[in-house]
Amino acid sequence: MQNQPVGAGLGRVGPPQGVPGYRLLSLLEPARPRRIAASPRAPIFAVATVCIGAFMGQLDASIVSVALPRMSGSFHASVGAVEWVSLSYVLTLVALVVPIGAWADSVGRKALYIAGFAVFAAASAACAIAPDLPALCGCRVVQAVGAALMQANSVALIAAVAPRARLGRMVGLQAAAQAIGLAGGPALGGLLLSAGSWRLLFLVNVPAGIVGLGTAAMLLPRSRDLAPARRIDPRGIALFVAAVAVGLLAMSFAGQSRDGVAAGVAGATAVVVAIVTGRHQRRSAAPLVQPVVLSAPGLRRGLSAALCGYAALFGTLVVVPLFLTRDRHLGTTAVGLLTAALPLGIGVAAPLAGRLADRMPSRVARSGLMLTVAALAITAVTRPAGPVLALTLGAVGLGIGTFTPANNRSVMLAAPTGTSGAVAGLLNMTRGLGTAAGTALAVLTFTASGGLAWPLVGFAVLGCFGLLAQ
């Protein structure tokens, strides 16, 4: 059993009959060529395909942030208005990954992943030719739908092809791809902006999407262990989307520190909507997340740890540029190079830590936490600059890159049979919520402290992070 994929079993292959759009979904899940399916490297081929989507998603998230000032001038709009180019994408992505993940468990993960590449590439081309800011934000919403179709299924696809004894290292490869995309976004964005318009930042996704579409069709296996077709609860999905959207808006308002009343009203509304959503889910005959999923041993702890980890990561990534620009008076290029040390540390550590996590997951997770906390503590005390700051940020990245594969492995192994898509969707949702929470907390703390306590933000979050870790 050690060599069986985590998602292997005796379930159906391909989309189940009786699901709306069965014929179309069957066409979207073509079988792999026999030579590829029989190859001992077939799991690596599939993981490499998933890494393309992981790289694209993080590259797009970081590359657009560089262009917001240029977009503000191009559209003659305020920075607050242009922020919706990013916010509309994040809101849509976080709100959809769980419903899409649950849907994929019934209709086919490969089909939705391929569709995600197609939607993402087409929406990227539409973003590049958007005539005004509202049109660009609308295209970004569609682009986020494509990203959600990919991200909600990425870890589940890895779990479906990875032998149990190698799951950690393959999840580590995906984490490395995400880190490379995150680190490369600002550098590539700067080059494209210097070469021409901000529209080039979206056009770069089109050829990558076409390549991903072709490799997904050729290299990903058809879906197995699909759950029976589930009833859809439109009211439950609408409530869930509203809860996530209002919650992220509250975090955004709090992080901007411009309107305390708006942040308070949005926060209170988010709490009320979340309570209503929870009650509806408990009473619904077709809940968005099945109770058996959330009751799985260790799952909630792993998801909470993932949320805290991404809060620490993105909180640090947001505050460091503010600190370097305001207190150290560094230019954009120097800030980008120093900040890139953190995701590069993740990229170095994740593949190696993934291998070790297959043998001693708890020890690897604890080691990563200890390294990250120590690096943040040193940074908080010494407030370094230049190469020393790059080293401490790189150490933070090494720690997070060590923890993440072990934690993701534990989460996916805890998923009940036939629910890997829903669990992967939950995992991606917690990452998005952690990203938003870390960003808001970091900016709020930086503003309130006058930039004196920026390393302590990540340090405080990682205090909770350590308590939740396995």
Coordinates of C-alpha atoms in Angstrom, one line a residue:
M1 CA 0.0 0.0 0.0
Q2 CA 3.0 2.4 0.4
N3 CA 3.3 2.8 -3.3
Q4 CA -0.4 3.5 -3.9
P5 CA -1.4 7.1 -4.6
V6 CA -3.2 8.8 -1.8
G7 CA -6.3 9.1 -4.0
A8 CA -6.2 5.6 -5.4
G9 CA -9.0 3.2 -5.0
L10 CA -11.8 1.4 -6.7
G11 CA -13.9 4.4 -7.6
R12 CA -15.2 5.4 -11.0
V13 CA -12.9 6.7 -13.7
G14 CA -14.0 9.9 -15.4
P15 CA -17.1 12.0 -14.9
P16 CA -20.1 10.1 -13.5
Q17 CA -23.2 9.8 -15.7
G18 CA -26.1 11.8 -14.5
V19 CA -24.1 14.9 -13.9
P20 CA -25.1 17.9 -16.0
G21 CA -22.7 18.4 -18.9
Y22 CA -21.5 14.8 -18.7
R23 CA -20.6 14.5 -22.4
L24 CA -18.7 17.8 -22.3
L25 CA -16.8 16.9 -19.2
S26 CA -15.9 13.5 -20.7
L27 CA -14.4 15.4 -23.6
L28 CA -12.4 17.6 -21.2
E29 CA -10.9 14.5 -19.5
P30 CA -9.1 12.8 -22.4
A31 CA -7.1 9.8 -21.4
R32 CA -3.4 10.1 -21.2
P33 CA -1.3 8.4 -24.0
R34 CA -0.6 4.8 -22.9
R35 CA 3.2 5.5 -23.0
I36 CA 2.8 8.3 -20.5
A37 CA 0.4 6.5 -18.3
A38 CA 2.7 3.4 -18.1
S39 CA 5.8 5.5 -17.5
P40 CA 7.3 5.3 -13.9
R41 CA 7.7 9.1 -14.2
A42 CA 3.9 9.6 -14.8
P43 CA 3.4 11.1 -11.3
I44 CA 6.3 13.6 -11.9
F45 CA 4.7 14.6 -15.3
A46 CA 1.4 15.3 -13.5
V47 CA 3.0 17.2 -10.7
A48 CA 5.0 19.3 -13.2
T49 CA 1.7 20.3 -14.9
V50 CA 0.2 21.3 -11.6
C51 CA 3.4 23.4 -10.9
I52 CA 2.7 25.4 -14.1
G53 CA -0.7 26.5 -12.6
A54 CA 0.9 27.1 -9.2
F55 CA 3.6 29.3 -10.7
M56 CA 1.1 31.2 -12.8
G57 CA -1.2 31.9 -9.9
Q58 CA 1.5 33.3 -7.6
L59 CA 3.2 35.2 -10.5
D60 CA 0.0 36.9 -11.4
A61 CA -0.7 37.8 -7.7
S62 CA 2.7 39.5 -7.2
I63 CA 3.2 41.0 -10.7
V64 CA 0.0 43.0 -10.7
S65 CA 0.9 44.7 -7.4
V66 CA 3.9 46.3 -9.1
A67 CA 1.7 47.9 -11.8
L68 CA -0.9 49.5 -9.6
P69 CA 0.7 53.0 -9.6
R70 CA 1.0 52.8 -13.4
M71 CA -2.6 51.8 -13.7
S72 CA -3.6 54.7 -11.5
G73 CA -2.1 57.1 -13.9
S74 CA -3.4 55.3 -17.0
F75 CA -7.0 55.4 -15.8
H76 CA -6.8 58.7 -14.0
A77 CA -8.1 57.0 -10.9
S78 CA -7.1 57.1 -7.2
V79 CA -4.9 54.4 -5.6
G80 CA -7.9 53.2 -3.6
A81 CA -9.9 52.7 -6.7
V82 CA -7.1 50.9 -8.5
E83 CA -6.7 48.6 -5.5
W84 CA -9.9 46.8 -6.7
V85 CA -7.8 45.3 -9.5
S86 CA -6.2 43.2 -6.9
L87 CA -9.1 43.0 -4.4
S88 CA -11.7 41.8 -6.9
Y89 CA -9.3 39.0 -7.9
V90 CA -8.7 37.9 -4.3
L91 CA -12.3 38.1 -3.2
T92 CA -13.5 35.9 -6.1
L93 CA -10.6 33.4 -5.7
V94 CA -11.1 32.9 -2.0
A95 CA -14.9 32.7 -2.2
L96 CA -14.9 30.1 -5.0
V97 CA -12.1 27.6 -4.1
V98 CA -14.3 25.6 -1.6
P99 CA -17.4 25.3 -3.8
I100 CA -15.3 24.4 -6.8
G101 CA -13.3 21.9 -4.8
A102 CA -16.5 20.1 -3.6
W103 CA -17.9 20.2 -7.1
A104 CA -14.7 18.6 -8.5
D105 CA -15.1 15.6 -6.3
S106 CA -18.2 14.7 -8.3
V107 CA -17.6 16.0 -11.8
G108 CA -13.9 15.4 -12.3
R109 CA -10.7 17.3 -11.2
K110 CA -8.9 17.0 -14.5
A111 CA -11.8 18.5 -16.4
L112 CA -12.1 21.5 -14.1
Y113 CA -8.3 22.0 -14.1
I114 CA -8.2 22.1 -17.9
A115 CA -11.1 24.5 -18.0
G116 CA -9.3 26.7 -15.5
F117 CA -6.3 27.1 -17.8
A118 CA -8.6 28.0 -20.7
V119 CA -10.6 30.6 -18.6
F120 CA -7.4 32.1 -17.1
A121 CA -5.7 32.5 -20.4
A122 CA -8.7 34.0 -22.1
A123 CA -9.5 36.4 -19.2
S124 CA -5.8 37.5 -19.2
A125 CA -6.1 38.5 -22.8
A126 CA -9.3 40.4 -22.0
C127 CA -7.5 42.2 -19.1
A128 CA -4.8 43.3 -21.5
I129 CA -7.3 45.1 -23.8
A130 CA -9.7 46.4 -21.1
P131 CA -10.7 49.9 -22.0
D132 CA -11.4 51.3 -18.5
L133 CA -11.0 50.4 -14.8
P134 CA -14.5 48.8 -14.3
A135 CA -13.9 46.6 -17.3
L136 CA -10.5 45.6 -16.0
C137 CA -11.9 44.6 -12.6
G138 CA -14.7 42.6 -14.3
C139 CA -12.1 40.7 -16.4
R140 CA -10.1 40.1 -13.2
V141 CA -13.1 38.5 -11.7
V142 CA -13.3 36.1 -14.6
Q143 CA -9.6 35.5 -14.4
A144 CA -10.0 34.6 -10.7
V145 CA -12.7 32.0 -11.7
G146 CA -10.1 30.3 -13.9
A147 CA -7.5 30.5 -11.1
A148 CA -10.0 29.0 -8.6
L149 CA -10.7 26.1 -11.0
M150 CA -6.9 25.4 -11.0
Q151 CA -6.1 26.1 -7.4
A152 CA -9.1 24.2 -5.9
N153 CA -7.9 21.1 -7.6
S154 CA -4.1 21.4 -7.5
V155 CA -3.3 19.6 -4.3
A156 CA -6.0 17.1 -4.9
L157 CA -4.5 16.2 -8.2
I158 CA -1.1 15.7 -6.6
A159 CA -2.7 13.5 -3.9
A160 CA -4.3 11.5 -6.7
V161 CA -1.1 10.6 -8.4
A162 CA 1.5 10.7 -5.6
P163 CA 2.5 7.4 -3.9
R164 CA 1.8 7.8 -0.2
A165 CA 5.5 7.5 0.6
R166 CA 6.3 10.4 -1.8
L167 CA 3.4 12.8 -1.2
G168 CA 5.5 15.2 0.9
R169 CA 8.2 15.7 -1.7
M170 CA 5.7 16.3 -4.5
V171 CA 3.7 18.8 -2.4
G172 CA 7.1 20.4 -1.8
L173 CA 7.7 20.8 -5.5
Q174 CA 4.4 22.6 -5.9
A175 CA 5.3 24.9 -2.9
A176 CA 8.6 25.7 -4.7
A177 CA 6.8 26.6 -7.9
Q178 CA 4.6 29.0 -6.0
A179 CA 7.6 30.6 -4.3
I180 CA 9.4 31.0 -7.6
G181 CA 6.3 32.7 -9.1
L182 CA 6.0 34.9 -6.0
A183 CA 9.6 35.9 -6.1
G184 CA 9.8 36.4 -9.8
G185 CA 6.6 38.6 -10.1
P186 CA 8.1 41.9 -9.0
A187 CA 11.3 41.5 -11.1
L188 CA 9.4 40.4 -14.2
G189 CA 6.8 43.1 -13.7
G190 CA 9.5 45.8 -13.4
L191 CA 11.1 44.6 -16.7
L192 CA 7.8 44.5 -18.6
L193 CA 6.8 48.0 -17.2
S194 CA 10.1 49.4 -18.3
A195 CA 9.6 47.9 -21.8
G196 CA 6.0 49.1 -22.3
S197 CA 2.5 49.3 -20.9
W198 CA 1.1 47.6 -17.8
R199 CA -1.0 45.6 -20.4
L200 CA 2.1 43.4 -21.0
L201 CA 1.7 42.0 -17.5
F202 CA -1.5 40.3 -18.5
L203 CA -0.4 39.2 -22.0
V204 CA 2.4 37.2 -20.5
N205 CA -0.2 34.8 -19.0
V206 CA -1.6 33.9 -22.4
P207 CA 1.3 31.7 -23.8
A208 CA 1.8 30.1 -20.3
G209 CA -1.9 29.3 -20.2
I210 CA -1.8 27.6 -23.6
V211 CA 1.2 25.5 -22.6
G212 CA -0.6 24.5 -19.4
L213 CA -3.8 23.6 -21.2
G214 CA -1.9 21.3 -23.6
T215 CA 0.2 19.6 -20.8
A216 CA -2.8 19.1 -18.6
A217 CA -4.7 17.3 -21.3
M218 CA -1.7 15.1 -22.1
L219 CA -0.2 14.5 -18.7
L220 CA -2.9 14.5 -16.0
P221 CA -4.7 11.3 -15.2
R222 CA -8.5 11.0 -15.5
S223 CA -10.4 11.4 -12.2
R224 CA -10.8 8.5 -9.9
D225 CA -12.7 7.9 -6.7
L226 CA -15.4 10.4 -7.7
A227 CA -18.1 11.0 -5.1
P228 CA -21.8 10.6 -6.1
A229 CA -23.3 13.6 -7.7
R230 CA -24.3 16.0 -5.0
R231 CA -27.2 18.3 -4.7
I232 CA -26.4 22.0 -5.0
D233 CA -27.5 24.5 -2.4
P234 CA -27.5 27.9 -4.1
R235 CA -28.5 29.7 -0.9
G236 CA -25.6 28.1 1.0
I237 CA -23.1 29.0 -1.7
A238 CA -24.4 32.6 -1.8
L239 CA -24.2 33.0 2.0
F240 CA -20.6 31.6 2.0
V241 CA -19.5 33.9 -0.8
A242 CA -21.1 36.9 1.0
A243 CA -19.4 35.9 4.3
V244 CA -15.9 35.7 2.7
A245 CA -16.4 38.8 0.7
V246 CA -17.5 41.0 3.6
G247 CA -14.8 39.5 5.9
L248 CA -12.1 40.4 3.4
L249 CA -13.5 43.8 2.9
A250 CA -13.4 44.4 6.6
M251 CA -9.7 43.3 6.7
S252 CA -8.9 45.6 3.7
F253 CA -10.6 48.6 5.4
A254 CA -8.7 47.8 8.7
G255 CA -5.4 47.5 6.9
Q256 CA -5.8 50.8 5.1
S257 CA -6.6 52.5 8.4
R258 CA -8.6 55.2 6.6
D259 CA -12.1 54.7 7.9
G260 CA -12.6 53.1 11.2
V261 CA -16.4 53.3 11.0
A262 CA -16.4 51.4 7.6
A263 CA -14.1 48.7 9.0
G264 CA -16.2 48.3 12.1
V265 CA -19.5 48.1 10.2
A266 CA -17.9 45.6 7.7
G267 CA -16.5 43.5 10.5
A268 CA -19.8 43.4 12.4
T269 CA -21.6 42.5 9.2
A270 CA -19.1 39.7 8.5
V271 CA -19.6 38.2 11.9
V272 CA -23.4 38.2 11.4
V273 CA -23.2 36.7 7.9
A274 CA -20.8 34.1 9.1
I275 CA -23.1 33.1 12.0
V276 CA -26.1 32.8 9.5
T277 CA -23.9 30.9 7.1
G278 CA -22.9 28.4 9.8
R279 CA -26.4 27.8 11.0
H280 CA -27.6 27.3 7.4
Q281 CA -24.8 24.8 6.7
R282 CA -25.7 22.8 9.8
R283 CA -29.3 22.6 8.7
S284 CA -28.8 22.1 5.0
A285 CA -29.5 18.8 3.3
A286 CA -26.6 19.6 0.9
P287 CA -24.0 21.5 3.0
L288 CA -21.1 23.1 1.2
V289 CA -18.6 21.1 3.3
Q290 CA -19.7 17.6 4.4
P291 CA -19.5 17.2 8.3
V292 CA -17.3 14.1 7.7
V293 CA -14.7 16.4 6.2
L294 CA -14.4 18.8 9.1
S295 CA -14.6 15.9 11.7
A296 CA -11.5 14.2 10.3
P297 CA -8.8 13.9 12.9
G298 CA -6.1 16.6 12.6
L299 CA -7.8 18.4 9.7
R300 CA -9.0 21.5 11.4
R301 CA -5.6 21.9 13.2
G302 CA -3.8 21.6 9.9
L303 CA -6.0 24.1 8.2
S304 CA -5.6 26.6 11.0
A305 CA -1.9 26.2 10.9
A306 CA -1.9 26.9 7.1
L307 CA -3.9 30.1 7.7
C308 CA -1.5 31.3 10.3
G309 CA 1.5 30.4 8.2
Y310 CA 0.3 32.4 5.2
A311 CA -0.6 35.3 7.5
A312 CA 3.0 35.4 8.7
L313 CA 4.4 35.1 5.2
F314 CA 2.4 37.8 3.5
G315 CA 2.3 40.1 6.5
T316 CA 6.1 40.1 6.4
L317 CA 6.2 40.5 2.6
V318 CA 3.9 43.5 2.8
V319 CA 5.6 45.3 5.7
V320 CA 9.2 44.8 4.7
P321 CA 8.9 47.0 1.6
L322 CA 7.1 49.7 3.7
F323 CA 9.9 49.6 6.3
L324 CA 12.7 49.7 3.7
T325 CA 11.1 52.5 1.8
R326 CA 10.1 54.7 4.7
D327 CA 12.9 54.0 7.2
R328 CA 15.8 53.0 5.0
H329 CA 14.9 55.2 2.0
L330 CA 15.8 52.5 -0.5
G331 CA 14.7 52.5 -4.1
T332 CA 12.3 50.1 -5.8
T333 CA 15.0 47.8 -7.2
A334 CA 16.8 47.4 -3.9
V335 CA 13.6 46.7 -2.1
G336 CA 12.6 44.1 -4.6
L337 CA 15.9 42.3 -4.4
L338 CA 15.9 42.2 -0.6
T339 CA 12.3 41.1 -0.3
A340 CA 12.8 38.3 -2.9
A341 CA 15.1 36.6 -0.3
L342 CA 12.0 35.3 1.6
P343 CA 10.2 33.5 -1.2
L344 CA 13.5 32.3 -2.6
G345 CA 14.2 30.7 0.8
I346 CA 10.8 28.9 0.5
G347 CA 11.8 27.7 -3.0
V348 CA 15.1 26.3 -1.7
A349 CA 13.6 24.6 1.4
A350 CA 10.3 23.2 0.1
P351 CA 11.5 20.4 -2.2
L352 CA 14.1 19.2 0.4
A353 CA 11.7 19.5 3.3
G354 CA 9.0 17.6 1.3
R355 CA 11.4 14.6 1.1
L356 CA 12.0 14.6 4.8
A357 CA 8.3 15.1 5.6
D358 CA 7.5 11.7 4.1
R359 CA 9.6 10.1 6.8
M360 CA 9.3 12.4 9.9
P361 CA 6.5 15.0 9.3
S362 CA 6.1 16.2 12.8
R363 CA 9.8 16.8 13.4
V364 CA 10.1 18.6 10.0
A365 CA 7.2 20.9 10.9
R366 CA 8.6 21.8 14.3
S367 CA 12.0 22.4 12.9
G368 CA 10.6 24.8 10.3
L369 CA 8.7 26.7 13.0
M370 CA 11.7 27.0 15.3
L371 CA 13.8 28.4 12.5
T372 CA 11.1 30.9 11.4
V373 CA 10.5 32.1 14.9
A374 CA 14.2 32.5 15.6
A375 CA 14.8 34.4 12.4
L376 CA 11.9 36.8 13.1
A377 CA 13.1 37.3 16.7
I378 CA 16.6 38.2 15.5
T379 CA 15.1 40.6 12.9
A380 CA 12.9 42.2 15.6
V381 CA 15.8 42.8 18.0
T382 CA 18.6 43.8 15.6
R383 CA 16.5 45.6 12.9
P384 CA 19.2 44.8 10.3
A385 CA 19.7 46.3 6.8
G386 CA 21.3 45.2 3.6
P387 CA 22.8 41.7 3.3
V388 CA 22.1 40.9 6.9
L389 CA 18.4 41.6 6.4
A390 CA 18.4 39.5 3.2
L391 CA 19.9 36.6 5.3
T392 CA 17.3 36.9 8.1
L393 CA 14.4 37.1 5.5
G394 CA 15.9 34.1 3.7
A395 CA 15.9 32.2 7.0
V396 CA 12.3 33.1 7.5
G397 CA 11.6 31.7 4.1
L398 CA 13.6 28.5 4.8
G399 CA 11.5 28.0 7.9
I400 CA 8.1 28.5 6.2
G401 CA 9.3 26.4 3.3
T402 CA 10.2 23.6 5.7
F403 CA 6.9 23.7 7.5
T404 CA 4.5 24.0 4.6
P405 CA 5.0 20.7 2.8
A406 CA 4.8 18.7 6.0
N407 CA 1.5 20.5 7.0
N408 CA 0.0 20.1 3.5
R409 CA 0.9 16.4 3.5
S410 CA -0.9 16.0 6.9
V411 CA -4.0 17.8 5.7
M412 CA -4.4 15.8 2.5
L413 CA -3.7 12.5 4.3
A414 CA -6.5 13.4 6.8
A415 CA -9.0 13.9 3.9
P416 CA -11.7 11.1 3.9
T417 CA -12.0 9.1 0.7
G418 CA -13.7 11.0 -2.1
T419 CA -13.3 14.4 -0.5
S420 CA -9.8 15.4 -1.6
G421 CA -11.2 18.2 -3.8
A422 CA -13.2 19.7 -1.0
V423 CA -10.2 19.5 1.4
A424 CA -7.9 21.0 -1.2
G425 CA -10.4 23.8 -1.7
L426 CA -10.5 24.4 2.1
L427 CA -6.7 24.5 2.2
N428 CA -6.5 27.1 -0.6
M429 CA -9.3 29.1 1.1
T430 CA -7.4 29.2 4.4
R431 CA -4.3 30.4 2.5
G432 CA -6.2 33.2 0.9
L433 CA -7.8 34.2 4.2
G434 CA -4.3 34.1 5.8
T435 CA -2.9 36.3 3.1
A436 CA -5.7 38.9 3.6
A437 CA -5.4 38.7 7.4
G438 CA -1.6 39.0 7.5
T439 CA -1.7 41.9 5.1
A440 CA -4.3 43.8 7.1
L441 CA -2.7 43.1 10.4
A442 CA 0.8 44.0 9.2
V443 CA -0.3 47.4 7.6
L444 CA -2.4 48.2 10.6
T445 CA 0.4 47.5 13.1
F446 CA 3.0 49.2 11.0
T447 CA 0.8 52.4 10.8
A448 CA 0.0 52.4 14.5
S449 CA 3.6 51.9 15.6
G450 CA 5.2 54.2 13.1
G451 CA 7.1 51.4 11.6
L452 CA 8.8 50.4 14.8
A453 CA 7.2 47.0 15.3
W454 CA 7.1 45.5 11.8
P455 CA 9.0 42.3 12.6
L456 CA 6.9 41.7 15.7
V457 CA 3.8 41.3 13.5
G458 CA 5.1 38.1 12.0
F459 CA 6.5 37.0 15.3
A460 CA 3.1 37.4 17.0
V461 CA 1.3 35.5 14.3
L462 CA 3.9 32.7 14.5
G463 CA 3.2 32.4 18.2
C464 CA -0.3 31.2 17.3
F465 CA 1.2 29.3 14.4
G466 CA 3.5 27.3 16.7
L467 CA 0.6 26.4 19.0
L468 CA -1.4 25.0 16.1
A469 CA 1.4 23.1 14.5
Q470 CA 1.5 19.3 14.6

